[in-house]
Amino acid sequence: MVVNMTPQEKLNHCYGSVKGKTGEFIPKVALILGSGLGALADEIEVVKTIDYSEIDSFPQSTVLGHKGRFVFGYVGEVPVVIMQGRVHFYEGYSMQDTVLPVRLMKKLGAEILFLTNAAGGISFGAGEFMLITDHISTFVPSPLIGANLDEFGLRFPDMSAVYDKELNRIIRATAESLGIKLREGVYAQTTGPNFETPAEVKMLSKLGVDAVGMSTACEAMVANHAGMRVCGISCISNLACGLSDNPLTHDEVMEAADLSAPMFKGLIKGAIKAM
Ligand code: HPA
């Protein structure tokens, strides 16, 4: 492991390592699979897999239910890179390390970032899918703090349309054709790893938040900064704290994700084929 690298140097280092293994393969869509949703990567035509542990200086995912590897391959005709498991800010990584994989996938050629997560429902219940139409990232530090990476984008990037309207149209149409009920709303990212208190959930509800989780907005932000087209779907794994009588557990999140996996996989694969 090389120590004391700047974020740009670390990114270049990881990119060199991955590019050396993937050669000519250029992904179009980068897909990040959230907690319990990783099984989709087992159903695609795989060209190459790279464990995060094989990439020197790459942040490692430590969460149960997050496998920790890149899967390169095809969904239909579309070349994709899938992150089977992501890294989170709450694991102790800096925000810049947390979003390094997104920038890496952009450098590999990905034009579209497709984000997924398991989230606590404020407007929606367990088992529902929510198309992310906008986000609130105010509760976590911006991943764009620090020297601007000019290679990707501007110092003061516009965030007025982070989630791409045309991609959202494709996702809605895919859901409709598969008979899947798709909700829509605003996702808020908190740092985690604790779930929210009932008072925090009440606050988020008043702020217009429909679903809450511990990822995604920071990734969407750097992707938008880098000029990628972004879309995202939350799988509501539980009612947010205080909206039901039961205490929350990570096991519950994983079980709910397992249950919705078949429909979820159909929706994601169908949408990617149309992108
Ligand atoms: N809160 C925050 N993150 C989550 C939740 C939640 O209720 N469920 C799954 N991820």
XYZ file of N, CA and C and ligand atoms in Angstrom:
835
model
N 0.847 -1.201 0.000
C 0.000 0.000 0.000
C 0.880 1.247 0.000
N 0.587 2.153 -0.930
C 1.323 3.417 -0.980
C 0.648 4.384 -0.006
N 1.426 5.043 0.837
C 0.803 5.939 1.829
C 0.911 7.398 1.387
N 0.114 8.266 2.045
C 0.165 9.708 1.838
C -0.093 10.148 0.403
N -1.008 9.501 -0.269
C -1.358 9.943 -1.614
C -2.466 10.990 -1.518
N -2.489 11.932 -2.433
C -3.626 12.844 -2.526
C -4.807 12.030 -3.088
N -6.047 12.547 -2.934
C -7.187 11.818 -3.515
C -6.998 11.543 -5.011
N -6.449 12.525 -5.735
C -6.240 12.336 -7.177
C -5.200 11.229 -7.440
N -4.123 11.236 -6.650
C -3.088 10.202 -6.833
C -3.642 8.821 -6.495
N -4.438 8.753 -5.420
C -5.005 7.457 -5.023
C -5.935 6.926 -6.125
N -6.732 7.843 -6.657
C -7.648 7.463 -7.731
C -6.860 6.943 -8.943
N -5.831 7.679 -9.326
C -5.033 7.258 -10.488
C -4.392 5.898 -10.245
N -3.947 5.700 -9.010
C -3.311 4.442 -8.624
C -4.300 3.269 -8.766
N -5.515 3.463 -8.211
C -6.551 2.413 -8.289
C -6.976 2.200 -9.748
N -7.101 3.289 -10.477
C -7.504 3.195 -11.893
C -6.484 2.362 -12.676
N -5.214 2.638 -12.451
C -4.157 1.893 -13.155
C -4.276 0.408 -12.871
N -4.552 0.076 -11.619
C -4.643 -1.322 -11.222
C -5.844 -2.005 -11.881
N -7.008 -1.326 -11.885
C -8.217 -1.931 -12.465
C -8.103 -1.989 -13.990
N -7.646 -0.898 -14.588
C -7.551 -0.842 -16.062
C -6.607 -1.929 -16.574
N -5.563 -2.202 -15.788
C -4.626 -3.272 -16.160
C -5.298 -4.636 -16.208
N -6.410 -4.782 -15.484
C -7.113 -6.072 -15.438
C -8.287 -6.135 -16.420
N -8.835 -4.969 -16.814
C -10.037 -4.992 -17.660
C -9.736 -4.677 -19.125
N -8.554 -4.159 -19.386
C -8.113 -3.931 -20.768
C -9.060 -3.084 -21.579
N -9.569 -3.630 -22.674
C -10.361 -2.854 -23.636
C -11.819 -2.692 -23.230
N -12.251 -3.366 -22.160
C -13.673 -3.329 -21.804
C -14.073 -1.928 -21.318
N -15.043 -1.326 -21.996
C -15.518 0.015 -21.607
C -16.972 -0.093 -21.155
N -17.230 0.081 -19.862
C -18.626 0.021 -19.415
C -19.380 1.275 -19.832
N -20.670 1.113 -20.100
C -21.509 2.287 -20.351
C -22.239 2.683 -19.063
N -22.785 1.672 -18.387
C -23.538 1.924 -17.153
C -22.747 1.406 -15.959
N -22.641 2.232 -14.926
C -22.066 1.810 -13.642
C -23.232 1.633 -12.679
N -23.336 0.437 -12.113
C -24.467 0.119 -11.234
C -23.938 -0.194 -9.843
N -24.446 0.498 -8.842
C -24.039 0.207 -7.463
C -25.194 -0.496 -6.758
N -24.911 -1.694 -6.262
C -25.945 -2.489 -5.602
C -25.862 -2.318 -4.093
N -26.979 -1.983 -3.490
C -27.013 -1.715 -2.049
C -27.182 -2.961 -1.217
N -27.343 -2.768 0.087
C -27.453 -3.849 1.072
C -28.451 -4.909 0.635
N -27.993 -6.139 0.543
C -28.884 -7.259 0.263
C -29.311 -7.358 -1.192
N -28.843 -6.432 -2.043
C -29.324 -6.391 -3.425
C -28.284 -6.915 -4.411
N -27.198 -7.462 -3.883
C -26.047 -7.829 -4.713
C -26.272 -8.990 -5.656
N -27.336 -9.774 -5.432
C -27.510 -11.010 -6.208
C -27.658 -10.747 -7.708
N -28.099 -9.555 -8.069
C -28.275 -9.235 -9.488
C -26.993 -9.483 -10.288
N -25.872 -9.204 -9.637
C -24.593 -9.337 -10.345
C -24.309 -10.789 -10.735
N -24.982 -11.742 -10.072
C -24.768 -13.159 -10.403
C -25.558 -13.575 -11.640
N -26.404 -12.669 -12.129
C -27.300 -13.045 -13.234
C -26.926 -12.383 -14.552
N -25.780 -11.752 -14.622
C -25.430 -11.091 -15.869
C -24.356 -11.906 -16.588
N -24.114 -11.557 -17.831
C -23.054 -12.228 -18.587
C -21.721 -11.608 -18.137
N -20.976 -12.368 -17.338
C -19.793 -11.809 -16.687
C -18.556 -11.918 -17.587
N -17.825 -10.824 -17.669
C -16.572 -10.808 -18.428
C -15.394 -10.924 -17.469
N -15.526 -10.251 -16.303
C -14.392 -10.187 -15.370
C -14.890 -9.761 -13.997
N -14.365 -10.358 -12.949
C -14.657 -9.838 -11.607
C -13.341 -9.447 -10.938
N -13.394 -8.395 -10.168
C -12.204 -7.942 -9.422
C -12.627 -7.658 -7.982
N -12.108 -8.432 -7.042
C -12.393 -8.153 -5.629
C -11.738 -6.827 -5.246
N -12.419 -6.054 -4.398
C -11.838 -4.779 -3.965
C -10.478 -5.028 -3.290
N -10.353 -6.192 -2.654
C -9.104 -6.490 -1.936
C -7.917 -6.677 -2.889
N -8.217 -6.892 -4.183
C -7.127 -7.045 -5.168
C -6.602 -5.693 -5.637
N -7.324 -4.607 -5.261
C -6.941 -3.285 -5.760
C -6.217 -2.546 -4.646
N -4.950 -2.326 -4.831
C -4.134 -1.667 -3.814
C -4.702 -0.281 -3.491
N -4.863 0.010 -2.197
C -5.348 1.306 -1.692
C -6.836 1.551 -1.912
N -7.572 0.563 -2.428
C -9.014 0.744 -2.648
C -9.747 0.540 -1.327
N -10.728 1.400 -0.993
C -11.463 1.218 0.265
C -12.233 -0.113 0.276
N -12.173 -0.818 1.387
C -12.804 -2.135 1.477
C -14.152 -2.024 2.173
N -15.154 -2.747 1.660
C -16.467 -2.764 2.298
C -16.456 -3.768 3.452
N -16.891 -3.304 4.617
C -16.816 -4.162 5.805
C -18.195 -4.611 6.279
N -19.244 -4.258 5.529
C -20.612 -4.493 5.999
C -21.107 -5.864 5.584
N -21.744 -6.559 6.513
C -22.375 -7.836 6.209
C -23.422 -7.620 5.116
N -23.414 -8.474 4.098
C -24.395 -8.294 3.024
C -23.829 -7.462 1.884
N -22.608 -6.983 2.039
C -21.921 -6.269 0.955
C -20.698 -7.089 0.576
N -20.725 -7.632 -0.646
C -19.694 -8.595 -1.023
C -18.322 -7.970 -1.222
N -18.268 -6.871 -1.944
C -16.989 -6.214 -2.135
C -16.248 -6.582 -3.392
N -16.896 -6.429 -4.526
C -16.171 -6.665 -5.778
C -16.821 -5.919 -6.944
N -16.014 -5.680 -7.977
C -16.520 -5.166 -9.252
C -16.847 -6.364 -10.140
N -17.990 -6.285 -10.806
C -18.326 -7.294 -11.808
C -18.477 -6.563 -13.141
N -17.682 -6.946 -14.110
C -17.754 -6.358 -15.456
C -18.473 -7.344 -16.365
N -19.387 -6.840 -17.170
C -20.099 -7.758 -18.056
C -21.169 -7.050 -18.848
N -22.170 -7.826 -19.270
C -23.227 -7.286 -20.120
C -24.602 -7.581 -19.542
N -25.456 -6.558 -19.528
C -26.881 -6.747 -19.278
C -27.527 -6.559 -20.647
N -27.981 -7.656 -21.245
C -28.381 -7.597 -22.650
C -27.154 -7.217 -23.461
N -27.291 -6.143 -24.229
C -26.166 -5.684 -25.062
C -25.335 -4.605 -24.371
N -25.787 -4.189 -23.194
C -25.192 -3.005 -22.571
C -24.004 -3.386 -21.672
N -22.815 -2.855 -21.978
C -21.660 -3.143 -21.113
C -21.787 -2.403 -19.779
N -21.616 -3.140 -18.701
C -21.813 -2.561 -17.369
C -20.639 -2.883 -16.457
N -20.464 -2.009 -15.475
C -19.616 -2.363 -14.330
C -20.524 -2.279 -13.107
N -20.541 -3.359 -12.346
C -21.415 -3.420 -11.172
C -20.558 -3.436 -9.915
N -20.923 -2.605 -8.973
C -20.303 -2.706 -7.641
C -21.202 -3.582 -6.790
N -20.708 -4.783 -6.488
C -21.454 -5.682 -5.613
C -21.000 -5.341 -4.190
N -21.677 -4.381 -3.621
C -21.248 -3.867 -2.320
C -20.536 -2.537 -2.505
N -20.887 -1.585 -1.656
C -20.262 -0.261 -1.710
C -19.564 0.004 -0.393
N -18.801 1.091 -0.372
C -18.215 1.524 0.899
C -19.022 2.711 1.419
N -19.097 2.818 2.727
C -19.900 3.862 3.365
C -19.017 4.776 4.208
N -19.469 5.988 4.328
C -18.802 6.985 5.182
C -18.682 6.471 6.620
N -19.738 5.781 7.089
C -19.739 5.338 8.506
C -18.708 4.253 8.788
N -18.138 3.665 7.734
C -17.104 2.642 7.967
C -15.784 3.296 8.385
N -15.757 4.610 8.317
C -14.570 5.321 8.781
C -13.738 5.893 7.647
N -14.178 5.695 6.415
C -13.451 6.283 5.286
C -13.769 7.764 5.168
N -12.859 8.515 4.610
C -13.155 9.916 4.316
C -14.220 9.939 3.226
N -14.898 11.068 3.086
C -15.876 11.195 2.007
C -15.202 10.976 0.641
N -13.971 11.464 0.520
C -13.292 11.314 -0.785
C -13.015 9.844 -1.112
N -12.665 9.064 -0.077
C -12.479 7.631 -0.312
C -13.815 6.942 -0.596
N -14.848 7.405 0.093
C -16.174 6.787 -0.071
C -16.657 6.889 -1.522
N -16.319 8.013 -2.160
C -16.802 8.218 -3.543
C -15.751 7.873 -4.598
N -14.577 7.451 -4.158
C -13.512 7.101 -5.122
C -14.000 6.099 -6.181
N -14.768 5.064 -5.756
C -15.207 4.078 -6.761
C -16.031 4.701 -7.881
N -16.833 5.722 -7.566
C -17.658 6.348 -8.613
C -16.748 7.030 -9.631
N -15.757 7.738 -9.142
C -14.839 8.430 -10.061
C -14.028 7.425 -10.864
N -13.708 6.326 -10.214
C -12.965 5.269 -10.918
C -13.795 4.724 -12.089
N -15.075 4.486 -11.829
C -15.932 3.934 -12.888
C -16.138 4.948 -14.006
N -16.181 6.215 -13.646
C -16.254 7.271 -14.668
C -14.975 7.242 -15.526
N -13.830 7.104 -14.870
C -12.566 7.069 -15.618
C -12.491 5.841 -16.534
N -13.175 4.761 -16.114
C -13.185 3.546 -16.940
C -14.090 3.715 -18.166
N -14.885 4.795 -18.160
C -15.702 5.077 -19.345
C -17.195 5.150 -19.086
N -17.627 4.824 -17.863
C -19.073 4.795 -17.605
C -19.676 6.185 -17.758
N -20.799 6.245 -18.480
C -21.480 7.527 -18.723
C -22.667 7.698 -17.795
N -23.183 6.562 -17.318
C -24.403 6.576 -16.501
C -24.097 5.936 -15.153
N -24.562 6.547 -14.084
C -24.464 5.930 -12.756
C -25.866 5.557 -12.291
N -26.066 4.277 -12.033
C -27.356 3.748 -11.572
C -27.164 3.342 -10.108
N -27.813 4.086 -9.215
C -27.629 3.865 -7.774
C -28.790 3.081 -7.194
N -28.492 2.158 -6.313
C -29.558 1.476 -5.578
C -29.190 1.449 -4.100
N -30.189 1.330 -3.273
C -29.939 1.224 -1.838
C -31.146 0.615 -1.148
N -30.907 0.175 0.082
C -32.012 -0.155 0.975
C -32.211 1.089 1.833
N -33.452 1.470 2.048
C -33.696 2.717 2.773
C -34.877 2.578 3.719
N -34.895 3.445 4.710
C -36.027 3.501 5.616
C -37.120 4.360 4.991
N -38.341 3.870 5.023
C -39.450 4.590 4.397
C -40.071 5.593 5.346
N -40.265 6.809 4.846
C -40.993 7.815 5.617
C -42.376 7.989 4.979
N -42.392 8.101 3.652
C -43.674 8.197 2.942
C -44.167 6.831 2.476
N -43.265 5.837 2.441
C -43.614 4.537 1.858
C -43.238 3.395 2.805
N -43.845 2.219 2.544
C -43.667 1.100 3.461
C -42.684 0.058 2.958
N -42.371 -0.900 3.818
C -41.414 -1.966 3.493
C -41.863 -2.715 2.247
N -40.907 -2.974 1.367
C -41.195 -3.741 0.158
C -41.498 -2.853 -1.042
N -41.642 -1.534 -0.822
C -41.936 -0.654 -1.960
C -40.637 -0.153 -2.606
N -40.739 0.206 -3.874
C -39.591 0.774 -4.603
C -39.828 2.262 -4.821
N -38.797 3.049 -4.602
C -38.922 4.497 -4.794
C -37.869 4.994 -5.782
N -38.349 5.541 -6.883
C -37.464 6.223 -7.823
C -37.001 7.516 -7.159
N -35.689 7.732 -7.125
C -35.176 8.932 -6.459
C -35.253 10.106 -7.438
N -36.032 11.118 -7.074
C -36.171 12.275 -7.967
C -35.276 13.435 -7.538
N -34.854 13.408 -6.271
C -33.915 14.425 -5.781
C -33.395 13.944 -4.425
N -32.386 14.626 -3.902
C -31.863 14.185 -2.608
C -31.541 15.372 -1.693
N -31.380 15.040 -0.425
C -30.858 16.003 0.562
C -29.584 15.392 1.137
N -28.476 16.113 0.929
C -27.172 15.592 1.366
C -26.621 16.432 2.518
N -27.444 17.360 2.979
C -27.006 18.364 3.949
C -26.490 17.775 5.268
N -26.869 16.537 5.555
C -26.476 15.942 6.840
C -25.132 15.227 6.778
N -24.516 15.192 5.605
C -23.182 14.589 5.484
C -22.240 15.613 4.840
N -20.935 15.514 5.127
C -20.009 16.452 4.481
C -20.008 16.246 2.970
N -19.841 17.327 2.217
C -19.779 17.178 0.761
C -18.524 16.421 0.363
N -18.651 15.448 -0.544
C -17.476 14.742 -1.057
C -16.614 15.631 -1.955
N -17.134 16.822 -2.265
C -16.395 17.730 -3.161
C -15.530 18.723 -2.393
N -15.540 18.596 -1.044
C -14.670 19.458 -0.232
C -13.211 19.067 -0.489
N -12.338 20.054 -0.516
C -10.925 19.794 -0.808
C -10.603 20.309 -2.197
N -9.367 20.118 -2.601
C -8.960 20.612 -3.922
C -9.915 20.061 -4.977
N -10.362 20.938 -5.880
C -11.254 20.451 -6.933
C -10.488 19.541 -7.884
N -11.117 18.415 -8.251
C -10.485 17.547 -9.257
C -10.951 18.047 -10.630
N -10.126 18.924 -11.207
C -10.511 19.609 -12.451
C -10.767 18.634 -13.591
N -10.114 17.479 -13.503
C -10.303 16.450 -14.528
C -11.793 16.090 -14.662
N -12.546 16.225 -13.556
C -13.940 15.785 -13.561
C -14.923 16.925 -13.785
N -14.715 18.032 -13.079
C -15.722 19.075 -13.192
C -15.338 20.362 -12.485
N -16.352 21.229 -12.378
C -16.148 22.584 -11.877
C -16.044 22.645 -10.359
N -15.421 23.706 -9.873
C -15.339 23.951 -8.431
C -16.733 24.067 -7.787
N -17.625 24.790 -8.461
C -18.956 25.036 -7.897
C -20.020 24.416 -8.810
N -20.190 23.129 -8.734
C -21.085 22.485 -9.693
C -22.562 22.721 -9.394
N -23.328 22.853 -10.446
C -24.780 22.987 -10.357
C -25.381 21.643 -9.929
N -26.374 21.687 -9.049
C -27.042 20.454 -8.613
C -28.553 20.562 -8.840
N -28.945 21.324 -9.845
C -30.380 21.561 -10.022
C -31.100 20.382 -10.675
N -30.344 19.487 -11.301
C -30.993 18.321 -11.935
C -30.048 17.121 -11.846
N -29.853 16.633 -10.623
C -28.894 15.529 -10.428
C -29.419 14.244 -11.058
N -30.725 14.008 -10.919
C -31.303 12.744 -11.402
C -31.898 12.974 -12.789
N -31.401 12.226 -13.743
C -31.651 12.463 -15.167
C -33.105 12.150 -15.566
N -33.757 13.115 -16.175
C -35.187 12.971 -16.508
C -35.438 11.838 -17.496
N -34.561 11.708 -18.481
C -34.760 10.673 -19.494
C -34.548 9.273 -18.879
N -33.541 9.136 -18.023
C -33.328 7.839 -17.356
C -34.526 7.518 -16.469
N -35.050 8.527 -15.789
C -36.225 8.306 -14.945
C -37.428 7.862 -15.783
N -37.544 8.452 -16.959
C -38.646 8.056 -17.853
C -38.512 6.582 -18.223
N -37.279 6.156 -18.518
C -37.035 4.745 -18.881
C -37.387 3.822 -17.706
N -36.986 4.236 -16.508
C -37.250 3.389 -15.326
C -38.755 3.283 -15.062
N -39.460 4.416 -15.190
C -40.928 4.386 -15.002
C -41.578 3.463 -16.023
N -41.147 3.594 -17.294
C -41.753 2.792 -18.363
C -41.465 1.305 -18.133
N -40.243 0.998 -17.664
C -39.892 -0.406 -17.407
C -40.754 -0.957 -16.281
N -40.913 -0.183 -15.218
C -41.733 -0.629 -14.081
C -43.152 -0.896 -14.555
N -43.661 0.023 -15.367
C -45.043 -0.136 -15.828
C -45.192 -1.396 -16.670
N -44.214 -1.632 -17.550
C -44.327 -2.803 -18.426
C -44.195 -4.104 -17.636
N -43.536 -4.058 -16.497
C -43.384 -5.270 -15.675
C -44.469 -5.365 -14.603
N -45.362 -4.394 -14.569
C -46.428 -4.408 -13.556
C -45.908 -4.146 -12.151
N -44.797 -3.404 -12.057
C -44.215 -3.094 -10.746
C -44.651 -1.694 -10.320
N -45.183 -1.614 -9.104
C -45.602 -0.296 -8.595
C -44.354 0.474 -8.178
N -44.177 1.638 -8.764
C -42.974 2.435 -8.488
C -43.379 3.764 -7.864
N -42.900 3.998 -6.662
C -43.135 5.274 -6.002
C -42.026 6.246 -6.406
N -42.166 7.506 -6.039
C -41.137 8.497 -6.367
C -40.936 9.417 -5.178
N -39.714 9.893 -4.989
C -39.551 10.837 -3.904
C -38.120 11.257 -3.645
N -37.984 11.962 -2.537
C -36.698 12.559 -2.147
C -36.005 11.652 -1.131
N -34.718 11.392 -1.404
C -33.894 10.556 -0.521
C -32.982 11.472 0.286
N -32.857 11.204 1.577
C -31.887 11.946 2.390
C -30.822 10.990 2.893
N -29.586 11.451 2.835
C -28.465 10.659 3.360
C -28.098 11.165 4.751
N -28.000 10.243 5.696
C -27.438 10.555 7.013
C -26.100 9.815 7.104
N -25.322 10.130 8.128
C -24.012 9.457 8.203
C -24.157 7.990 8.582
N -25.230 7.600 9.378
C -25.224 6.300 9.988
C -24.041 6.216 10.937
N -23.662 5.078 11.483
C -24.297 3.784 11.263
C -25.563 3.577 12.086
N -25.834 4.481 13.026
C -27.067 4.339 13.782
C -28.259 4.670 12.912
N -29.359 3.979 13.159
C -30.618 4.403 12.567
C -31.061 5.696 13.264
N -32.073 6.351 12.717
C -32.524 7.638 13.227
C -33.343 7.453 14.510
N -33.498 8.531 15.250
C -34.458 8.545 16.358
C -35.824 8.930 15.784
N -36.896 8.655 16.522
C -38.223 9.095 16.048
C -38.275 10.601 15.811
N -37.598 11.381 16.655
C -37.621 12.842 16.469
C -36.912 13.226 15.170
N -35.829 12.528 14.860
C -35.119 12.823 13.598
C -35.978 12.462 12.389
N -36.689 11.364 12.501
C -37.561 10.967 11.388
C -38.684 11.995 11.202
N -39.222 12.479 12.310
C -40.254 13.527 12.225
C -39.673 14.773 11.536
N -38.448 15.132 11.913
C -37.790 16.285 11.289
C -37.623 16.053 9.780
N -37.127 14.872 9.417
C -36.894 14.576 7.995
C -38.214 14.648 7.221
N -39.257 14.143 7.841
C -40.562 14.174 7.203
C -40.989 15.623 6.936
N -40.775 16.474 7.909
C -41.137 17.899 7.739
C -40.283 18.570 6.667
N -39.082 18.057 6.467
C -38.183 18.634 5.455
C -38.496 18.120 4.048
N -39.474 17.245 3.956
C -39.849 16.758 2.627
C -39.123 15.503 2.197
N -38.570 14.780 3.164
C -37.850 13.542 2.843
C -38.831 12.378 2.798
N -38.697 11.546 1.754
C -39.579 10.384 1.610
C -38.905 9.083 2.024
N -37.571 9.031 1.931
C -36.838 7.833 2.327
C -35.463 8.257 2.833
N -34.945 7.488 3.806
C -33.669 7.875 4.414
C -32.717 6.687 4.431
N -31.442 6.994 4.171
C -30.435 5.933 4.163
C -29.053 6.505 4.410
N -28.044 5.635 4.250
C -26.687 6.002 4.660
C -25.704 6.027 3.478
N -26.224 6.270 2.296
C -25.339 6.232 1.110
C -25.913 7.125 0.022
N -25.509 6.887 -1.190
C -26.179 7.335 -2.422
C -26.063 8.819 -2.772
N -26.458 9.735 -1.859
C -26.448 11.145 -2.245
C -25.019 11.609 -2.536
N -24.055 11.158 -1.733
C -22.656 11.569 -1.955
C -22.153 11.032 -3.301
N -22.596 9.832 -3.654
C -22.172 9.240 -4.928
C -22.822 9.981 -6.098
N -24.105 10.310 -5.920
C -24.816 11.052 -6.969
C -24.160 12.414 -7.189
N -23.721 13.022 -6.095
C -23.104 14.350 -6.186
C -21.808 14.327 -7.000
N -20.917 13.375 -6.695
C -19.652 13.360 -7.464
C -19.883 12.936 -8.905
N -20.872 12.079 -9.115
C -21.167 11.672 -10.496
C -21.684 12.873 -11.281
N -22.552 13.657 -10.661
C -23.073 14.855 -11.311
C -21.940 15.848 -11.581
N -21.063 15.993 -10.613
C -19.890 16.869 -10.770
C -19.075 16.435 -11.985
N -19.007 15.102 -12.167
C -18.169 14.553 -13.234
C -18.905 14.451 -14.568
N -20.131 14.976 -14.612
C -20.865 14.983 -15.886
C -21.532 13.665 -16.228
N -21.656 12.761 -15.253
C -22.366 11.507 -15.532
C -23.872 11.747 -15.436
N -24.630 10.938 -16.160
C -26.087 10.944 -15.986
C -26.402 9.978 -14.840
N -27.278 10.406 -13.953
C -27.496 9.664 -12.705
C -28.963 9.275 -12.554
N -29.187 8.049 -12.052
C -30.528 7.657 -11.631
C -30.401 6.753 -10.413
N -31.491 6.585 -9.689
C -31.399 5.762 -8.486
C -32.748 5.243 -8.029
N -32.706 4.074 -7.415
C -33.923 3.473 -6.849
C -33.636 3.029 -5.418
N -34.518 3.397 -4.509
C -34.447 2.895 -3.133
C -35.411 1.736 -2.975
N -34.924 0.664 -2.349
C -35.819 -0.418 -1.918
C -36.157 -0.121 -0.473
N -37.389 0.165 -0.203
C -37.756 0.476 1.188
C -37.743 -0.835 1.985
N -36.843 -0.905 2.932
C -36.669 -2.163 3.668
C -37.408 -2.151 4.992
N -37.794 -0.972 5.439
C -38.464 -0.865 6.742
C -39.107 0.510 6.839
N -40.072 0.610 7.718
C -40.588 1.936 8.045
C -39.541 2.624 8.903
N -39.257 3.879 8.644
C -38.243 4.597 9.429
C -38.666 4.619 10.898
N -37.669 4.785 11.732
C -37.858 4.649 13.179
C -38.968 5.567 13.701
N -39.806 5.001 14.553
C -40.879 5.790 15.153
C -42.177 5.666 14.374
N -42.091 5.186 13.118
C -43.304 5.041 12.307
C -43.910 3.647 12.482
N -43.161 2.756 13.129
C -43.732 1.453 13.513
C -43.315 1.191 14.960
N -43.895 0.176 15.556
C -43.636 -0.081 16.978
C -42.344 -0.865 17.205
N -41.784 -1.426 16.116
C -40.660 -2.344 16.317
C -39.308 -1.635 16.277
N -38.357 -2.052 17.125
C -36.989 -1.548 16.971
C -36.392 -2.059 15.656
N -35.462 -1.291 15.090
C -34.889 -1.649 13.786
C -33.635 -2.485 13.923
N -33.456 -3.435 13.009
C -32.210 -4.209 12.990
C -31.697 -4.311 11.555
N -30.387 -4.512 11.423
C -29.795 -4.697 10.097
C -30.340 -5.976 9.453
N -30.633 -6.996 10.297
C -31.192 -8.257 9.774
C -32.516 -8.009 9.064
N -33.334 -7.125 9.657
C -34.635 -6.806 9.057
C -34.431 -6.171 7.682
N -33.442 -5.282 7.594
C -33.130 -4.614 6.323
C -32.740 -5.665 5.284
N -31.887 -6.620 5.704
C -31.411 -7.650 4.775
C -32.552 -8.574 4.333
N -33.422 -8.940 5.281
C -34.536 -9.845 4.952
C -35.478 -9.193 3.949
N -35.762 -7.905 4.173
C -36.682 -7.192 3.273
C -36.069 -7.086 1.881
N -34.754 -6.844 1.838
C -34.083 -6.736 0.542
C -34.162 -8.073 -0.190
N -33.977 -9.167 0.540
C -34.075 -10.514 -0.044
C -35.440 -10.733 -0.675
N -36.481 -10.316 0.060
C -37.854 -10.536 -0.393
C -38.148 -9.770 -1.676
N -37.631 -8.538 -1.755
C -37.963 -7.732 -2.943
C -36.990 -7.978 -4.090
N -35.962 -8.809 -3.834
C -34.901 -8.999 -4.834
C -35.398 -9.420 -6.220
N -36.287 -10.416 -6.336
C -36.665 -10.857 -7.688
C -37.262 -9.734 -8.534
N -38.210 -8.978 -7.961
C -38.827 -7.885 -8.718
C -37.814 -6.787 -9.012
N -36.995 -6.523 -8.012
C -35.990 -5.477 -8.131
C -35.020 -5.800 -9.280
N -34.574 -7.041 -9.328
C -33.625 -7.435 -10.376
C -34.236 -7.257 -11.762
N -35.520 -7.629 -11.878
C -36.210 -7.479 -13.162
C -36.268 -6.020 -13.578
N -36.578 -5.171 -12.625
C -36.705 -3.735 -12.909
C -35.366 -3.150 -13.352
N -34.315 -3.470 -12.627
C -32.996 -2.891 -12.945
C -32.504 -3.401 -14.308
N -32.614 -4.702 -14.496
C -32.109 -5.262 -15.760
C -32.891 -4.726 -16.953
N -34.217 -4.659 -16.785
C -35.067 -4.149 -17.858
C -34.722 -2.714 -18.188
N -34.511 -1.906 -17.144
C -34.214 -0.487 -17.372
C -32.852 -0.335 -18.050
N -31.861 -1.085 -17.605
C -30.519 -0.947 -18.199
C -30.542 -1.320 -19.673
N -31.285 -2.361 -20.005
C -31.349 -2.764 -21.417
C -31.886 -1.635 -22.298
N -32.722 -0.771 -21.713
C -33.325 0.320 -22.485
C -32.500 1.609 -22.439
N -31.345 1.559 -21.759
C -30.563 2.812 -21.598
C -29.560 3.000 -22.737
N -32.505 4.486 8.193
C -31.319 4.709 7.609
N -30.782 3.862 6.741
C -31.464 2.748 6.437
C -32.708 2.453 7.010
C -33.258 3.390 7.941
O -34.354 3.197 8.487
N -33.108 1.257 6.495
C -32.153 0.862 5.635
N -31.136 1.751 5.601
